[in-house]
mmCIF file with all atom_site columns, C-alpha atoms in Angstrom:
data_model
loop_
_atom_site.group_PDB
_atom_site.id
_atom_site.type_symbol
_atom_site.label_atom_id
_atom_site.label_alt_id
_atom_site.label_comp_id
_atom_site.label_asym_id
_atom_site.label_entity_id
_atom_site.label_seq_id
_atom_site.pdbx_PDB_ins_code
_atom_site.Cartn_x
_atom_site.Cartn_y
_atom_site.Cartn_z
_atom_site.occupancy
_atom_site.B_iso_or_equiv
_atom_site.pdbx_formal_charge
_atom_site.auth_seq_id
_atom_site.auth_comp_id
_atom_site.auth_asym_id
_atom_site.auth_atom_id
_atom_site.pdbx_PDB_model_num
ATOM 1   C CA . UNK A 1 1   ? 104.018 85.932  147.077 1.00 0.00 ? 26  UNK A CA 1
ATOM 2   C CA . UNK A 1 2   ? 106.788 84.868  144.468 1.00 0.00 ? 27  UNK A CA 1
ATOM 3   C CA . UNK A 1 3   ? 106.993 85.822  140.692 1.00 0.00 ? 28  UNK A CA 1
ATOM 4   C CA . UNK A 1 4   ? 107.095 83.023  138.469 1.00 0.00 ? 29  UNK A CA 1
ATOM 5   C CA . UNK A 1 5   ? 110.364 82.248  136.444 1.00 0.00 ? 30  UNK A CA 1
ATOM 6   C CA . UNK A 1 6   ? 110.715 83.712  133.107 1.00 0.00 ? 31  UNK A CA 1
ATOM 7   C CA . UNK A 1 7   ? 112.919 80.871  131.775 1.00 0.00 ? 32  UNK A CA 1
ATOM 8   C CA . UNK A 1 8   ? 110.025 79.577  129.514 1.00 0.00 ? 33  UNK A CA 1
ATOM 9   C CA . UNK A 1 9   ? 110.297 82.658  127.584 1.00 0.00 ? 34  UNK A CA 1
ATOM 10  C CA . UNK A 1 10  ? 113.048 81.998  125.218 1.00 0.00 ? 35  UNK A CA 1
ATOM 11  C CA . UNK A 1 11  ? 111.565 78.717  124.431 1.00 0.00 ? 36  UNK A CA 1
ATOM 12  C CA . UNK A 1 12  ? 108.066 80.147  123.536 1.00 0.00 ? 37  UNK A CA 1
ATOM 13  C CA . UNK A 1 13  ? 108.941 83.583  122.369 1.00 0.00 ? 38  UNK A CA 1
ATOM 14  C CA . UNK A 1 14  ? 107.597 82.917  118.806 1.00 0.00 ? 39  UNK A CA 1
ATOM 15  C CA . UNK A 1 15  ? 104.370 81.722  120.276 1.00 0.00 ? 40  UNK A CA 1
ATOM 16  C CA . UNK A 1 16  ? 104.195 84.783  122.513 1.00 0.00 ? 41  UNK A CA 1
ATOM 17  C CA . UNK A 1 17  ? 105.001 86.956  119.492 1.00 0.00 ? 42  UNK A CA 1
ATOM 18  C CA . UNK A 1 18  ? 102.204 85.803  117.547 1.00 0.00 ? 43  UNK A CA 1
ATOM 19  C CA . UNK A 1 19  ? 100.022 85.880  120.413 1.00 0.00 ? 44  UNK A CA 1
ATOM 20  C CA . UNK A 1 20  ? 100.861 89.625  120.846 1.00 0.00 ? 45  UNK A CA 1
ATOM 21  C CA . UNK A 1 21  ? 100.732 90.297  117.302 1.00 0.00 ? 46  UNK A CA 1
ATOM 22  C CA . UNK A 1 22  ? 97.319  88.431  116.911 1.00 0.00 ? 47  UNK A CA 1
ATOM 23  C CA . UNK A 1 23  ? 95.998  90.481  119.867 1.00 0.00 ? 48  UNK A CA 1
ATOM 24  C CA . UNK A 1 24  ? 96.962  93.802  118.582 1.00 0.00 ? 49  UNK A CA 1
ATOM 25  C CA . UNK A 1 25  ? 95.465  93.004  115.234 1.00 0.00 ? 50  UNK A CA 1
ATOM 26  C CA . UNK A 1 26  ? 92.122  91.934  116.596 1.00 0.00 ? 51  UNK A CA 1
ATOM 27  C CA . UNK A 1 27  ? 92.223  95.220  119.081 1.00 0.00 ? 52  UNK A CA 1
ATOM 28  C CA . UNK A 1 28  ? 92.968  97.349  116.124 1.00 0.00 ? 53  UNK A CA 1
ATOM 29  C CA . UNK A 1 29  ? 90.163  95.870  114.046 1.00 0.00 ? 54  UNK A CA 1
ATOM 30  C CA . UNK A 1 30  ? 87.634  96.557  116.837 1.00 0.00 ? 55  UNK A CA 1
ATOM 31  C CA . UNK A 1 31  ? 89.085  100.101 117.248 1.00 0.00 ? 56  UNK A CA 1
ATOM 32  C CA . UNK A 1 32  ? 88.643  100.884 113.400 1.00 0.00 ? 57  UNK A CA 1
ATOM 33  C CA . UNK A 1 33  ? 84.980  99.651  113.439 1.00 0.00 ? 58  UNK A CA 1
ATOM 34  C CA . UNK A 1 34  ? 84.060  101.697 116.605 1.00 0.00 ? 59  UNK A CA 1
ATOM 35  C CA . UNK A 1 35  ? 85.725  104.538 115.083 1.00 0.00 ? 60  UNK A CA 1
ATOM 36  C CA . UNK A 1 36  ? 83.784  104.009 111.814 1.00 0.00 ? 61  UNK A CA 1
ATOM 37  C CA . UNK A 1 37  ? 80.623  103.998 113.313 1.00 0.00 ? 62  UNK A CA 1
ATOM 38  C CA . UNK A 1 38  ? 81.309  107.081 115.543 1.00 0.00 ? 63  UNK A CA 1
ATOM 39  C CA . UNK A 1 39  ? 82.527  109.145 112.668 1.00 0.00 ? 64  UNK A CA 1
ATOM 40  C CA . UNK A 1 40  ? 79.385  107.835 110.317 1.00 0.00 ? 65  UNK A CA 1
ATOM 41  C CA . UNK A 1 41  ? 77.169  109.173 113.220 1.00 0.00 ? 66  UNK A CA 1
ATOM 42  C CA . UNK A 1 42  ? 78.748  112.454 113.487 1.00 0.00 ? 67  UNK A CA 1
ATOM 43  C CA . UNK A 1 43  ? 79.449  113.366 109.718 1.00 0.00 ? 68  UNK A CA 1
ATOM 44  C CA . UNK A 1 44  ? 76.586  111.235 108.339 1.00 0.00 ? 69  UNK A CA 1
ATOM 45  C CA . UNK A 1 45  ? 76.574  111.006 104.291 1.00 0.00 ? 70  UNK A CA 1
ATOM 46  C CA . UNK A 1 46  ? 79.950  112.728 103.705 1.00 0.00 ? 71  UNK A CA 1
ATOM 47  C CA . UNK A 1 47  ? 81.796  109.807 106.036 1.00 0.00 ? 72  UNK A CA 1
ATOM 48  C CA . UNK A 1 48  ? 79.688  107.235 104.367 1.00 0.00 ? 73  UNK A CA 1
ATOM 49  C CA . UNK A 1 49  ? 81.026  108.006 100.779 1.00 0.00 ? 74  UNK A CA 1
ATOM 50  C CA . UNK A 1 50  ? 84.461  108.480 102.142 1.00 0.00 ? 75  UNK A CA 1
ATOM 51  C CA . UNK A 1 51  ? 84.237  104.908 103.901 1.00 0.00 ? 76  UNK A CA 1
ATOM 52  C CA . UNK A 1 52  ? 83.112  103.737 100.484 1.00 0.00 ? 77  UNK A CA 1
ATOM 53  C CA . UNK A 1 53  ? 86.322  105.042 98.583  1.00 0.00 ? 78  UNK A CA 1
ATOM 54  C CA . UNK A 1 54  ? 89.020  104.500 101.089 1.00 0.00 ? 79  UNK A CA 1
ATOM 55  C CA . UNK A 1 55  ? 90.143  100.997 102.731 1.00 0.00 ? 80  UNK A CA 1
ATOM 56  C CA . UNK A 1 56  ? 90.043  100.633 106.482 1.00 0.00 ? 81  UNK A CA 1
ATOM 57  C CA . UNK A 1 57  ? 93.225  98.682  107.103 1.00 0.00 ? 82  UNK A CA 1
ATOM 58  C CA . UNK A 1 58  ? 95.579  98.652  104.307 1.00 0.00 ? 83  UNK A CA 1
ATOM 59  C CA . UNK A 1 59  ? 96.003  101.882 102.172 1.00 0.00 ? 84  UNK A CA 1
ATOM 60  C CA . UNK A 1 60  ? 95.613  102.010 98.590  1.00 0.00 ? 85  UNK A CA 1
ATOM 61  C CA . UNK A 1 61  ? 98.147  103.945 97.141  1.00 0.00 ? 86  UNK A CA 1
ATOM 62  C CA . UNK A 1 62  ? 96.539  104.580 93.835  1.00 0.00 ? 87  UNK A CA 1
ATOM 63  C CA . UNK A 1 63  ? 94.091  106.629 95.628  1.00 0.00 ? 88  UNK A CA 1
ATOM 64  C CA . UNK A 1 64  ? 96.660  109.201 96.471  1.00 0.00 ? 89  UNK A CA 1
ATOM 65  C CA . UNK A 1 65  ? 96.156  112.588 94.890  1.00 0.00 ? 90  UNK A CA 1
ATOM 66  C CA . UNK A 1 66  ? 99.057  114.910 95.139  1.00 0.00 ? 91  UNK A CA 1
ATOM 67  C CA . UNK A 1 67  ? 99.051  118.731 93.927  1.00 0.00 ? 92  UNK A CA 1
ATOM 68  C CA . UNK A 1 68  ? 101.495 119.840 91.067  1.00 0.00 ? 93  UNK A CA 1
ATOM 69  C CA . UNK A 1 69  ? 102.936 122.255 93.472  1.00 0.00 ? 94  UNK A CA 1
ATOM 70  C CA . UNK A 1 70  ? 103.449 122.303 97.228  1.00 0.00 ? 95  UNK A CA 1
ATOM 71  C CA . UNK A 1 71  ? 103.864 125.826 99.054  1.00 0.00 ? 96  UNK A CA 1
ATOM 72  C CA . UNK A 1 72  ? 106.410 125.551 101.602 1.00 0.00 ? 97  UNK A CA 1
ATOM 73  C CA . UNK A 1 73  ? 107.657 127.592 104.338 1.00 0.00 ? 98  UNK A CA 1
ATOM 74  C CA . UNK A 1 74  ? 111.259 127.641 103.969 1.00 0.00 ? 99  UNK A CA 1
ATOM 75  C CA . UNK A 1 75  ? 112.045 128.430 107.665 1.00 0.00 ? 100 UNK A CA 1
ATOM 76  C CA . UNK A 1 76  ? 110.088 125.414 108.930 1.00 0.00 ? 101 UNK A CA 1
ATOM 77  C CA . UNK A 1 77  ? 111.383 123.071 106.170 1.00 0.00 ? 102 UNK A CA 1
ATOM 78  C CA . UNK A 1 78  ? 114.918 123.959 106.980 1.00 0.00 ? 103 UNK A CA 1
ATOM 79  C CA . UNK A 1 79  ? 114.603 123.421 110.768 1.00 0.00 ? 104 UNK A CA 1
ATOM 80  C CA . UNK A 1 80  ? 112.867 119.986 109.739 1.00 0.00 ? 105 UNK A CA 1
ATOM 81  C CA . UNK A 1 81  ? 115.592 119.182 107.588 1.00 0.00 ? 106 UNK A CA 1
ATOM 82  C CA . UNK A 1 82  ? 118.211 119.931 110.391 1.00 0.00 ? 107 UNK A CA 1
ATOM 83  C CA . UNK A 1 83  ? 116.106 117.996 112.899 1.00 0.00 ? 108 UNK A CA 1
ATOM 84  C CA . UNK A 1 84  ? 116.179 115.133 110.457 1.00 0.00 ? 109 UNK A CA 1
ATOM 85  C CA . UNK A 1 85  ? 119.854 115.440 109.575 1.00 0.00 ? 110 UNK A CA 1
ATOM 86  C CA . UNK A 1 86  ? 120.830 115.379 113.406 1.00 0.00 ? 111 UNK A CA 1
ATOM 87  C CA . UNK A 1 87  ? 119.872 111.970 113.851 1.00 0.00 ? 112 UNK A CA 1
ATOM 88  C CA . UNK A 1 88  ? 122.166 110.824 110.877 1.00 0.00 ? 113 UNK A CA 1
ATOM 89  C CA . UNK A 1 89  ? 125.144 112.612 112.237 1.00 0.00 ? 114 UNK A CA 1
ATOM 90  C CA . UNK A 1 90  ? 124.559 111.307 115.651 1.00 0.00 ? 115 UNK A CA 1
ATOM 91  C CA . UNK A 1 91  ? 124.491 107.706 114.161 1.00 0.00 ? 116 UNK A CA 1
ATOM 92  C CA . UNK A 1 92  ? 127.939 108.494 112.548 1.00 0.00 ? 117 UNK A CA 1
ATOM 93  C CA . UNK A 1 93  ? 129.291 109.929 115.503 1.00 0.00 ? 118 UNK A CA 1
ATOM 94  C CA . UNK A 1 94  ? 128.239 107.054 117.737 1.00 0.00 ? 119 UNK A CA 1
ATOM 95  C CA . UNK A 1 95  ? 129.774 104.414 115.371 1.00 0.00 ? 120 UNK A CA 1
ATOM 96  C CA . UNK A 1 96  ? 133.054 106.619 114.945 1.00 0.00 ? 121 UNK A CA 1
ATOM 97  C CA . UNK A 1 97  ? 133.293 106.605 118.726 1.00 0.00 ? 122 UNK A CA 1
ATOM 98  C CA . UNK A 1 98  ? 132.601 102.877 118.844 1.00 0.00 ? 123 UNK A CA 1
ATOM 99  C CA . UNK A 1 99  ? 135.275 102.243 116.173 1.00 0.00 ? 124 UNK A CA 1
ATOM 100 C CA . UNK A 1 100 ? 137.902 104.365 118.264 1.00 0.00 ? 125 UNK A CA 1
ATOM 101 C CA . UNK A 1 101 ? 137.283 102.058 121.456 1.00 0.00 ? 126 UNK A CA 1
ATOM 102 C CA . UNK A 1 102 ? 137.318 98.973  119.356 1.00 0.00 ? 127 UNK A CA 1
ATOM 103 C CA . UNK A 1 103 ? 140.964 100.222 118.368 1.00 0.00 ? 128 UNK A CA 1
ATOM 104 C CA . UNK A 1 104 ? 141.793 101.123 121.905 1.00 0.00 ? 129 UNK A CA 1
ATOM 105 C CA . UNK A 1 105 ? 142.138 104.795 121.164 1.00 0.00 ? 130 UNK A CA 1
ATOM 106 C CA . UNK A 1 106 ? 139.173 105.723 123.548 1.00 0.00 ? 131 UNK A CA 1
ATOM 107 C CA . UNK A 1 107 ? 138.340 104.050 126.750 1.00 0.00 ? 132 UNK A CA 1
ATOM 108 C CA . UNK A 1 108 ? 135.115 102.472 127.358 1.00 0.00 ? 133 UNK A CA 1
ATOM 109 C CA . UNK A 1 109 ? 133.700 104.443 130.434 1.00 0.00 ? 134 UNK A CA 1
ATOM 110 C CA . UNK A 1 110 ? 130.570 102.347 130.715 1.00 0.00 ? 135 UNK A CA 1
ATOM 111 C CA . UNK A 1 111 ? 128.551 99.478  129.049 1.00 0.00 ? 136 UNK A CA 1
ATOM 112 C CA . UNK A 1 112 ? 125.126 99.605  128.304 1.00 0.00 ? 137 UNK A CA 1
ATOM 113 C CA . UNK A 1 113 ? 123.421 95.731  128.084 1.00 0.00 ? 138 UNK A CA 1
#
């Protein structure tokens, strides 16, 4: 059995993208409805009141209620901050290495397509 050629993909990628996005949205809508029914059966009136206030698909930021004060564990906050800044430092490092390779200061050992 031979596999079909994928040469048609670049010509039709916009249609395929729309089909994938449409399929995902349809699937997601069905999942939301099924989950809503399950939660309503499980939690009853509390869930019904919640579902009346909160939109199912697109969040409404006007409903967001934040406290005036957050209590934070400093050790966990510091660790999370270091984890997040590590990505920024790696991004800077990789671009610095790329720049040195473009200037022929560092050799290119391998290429990732």
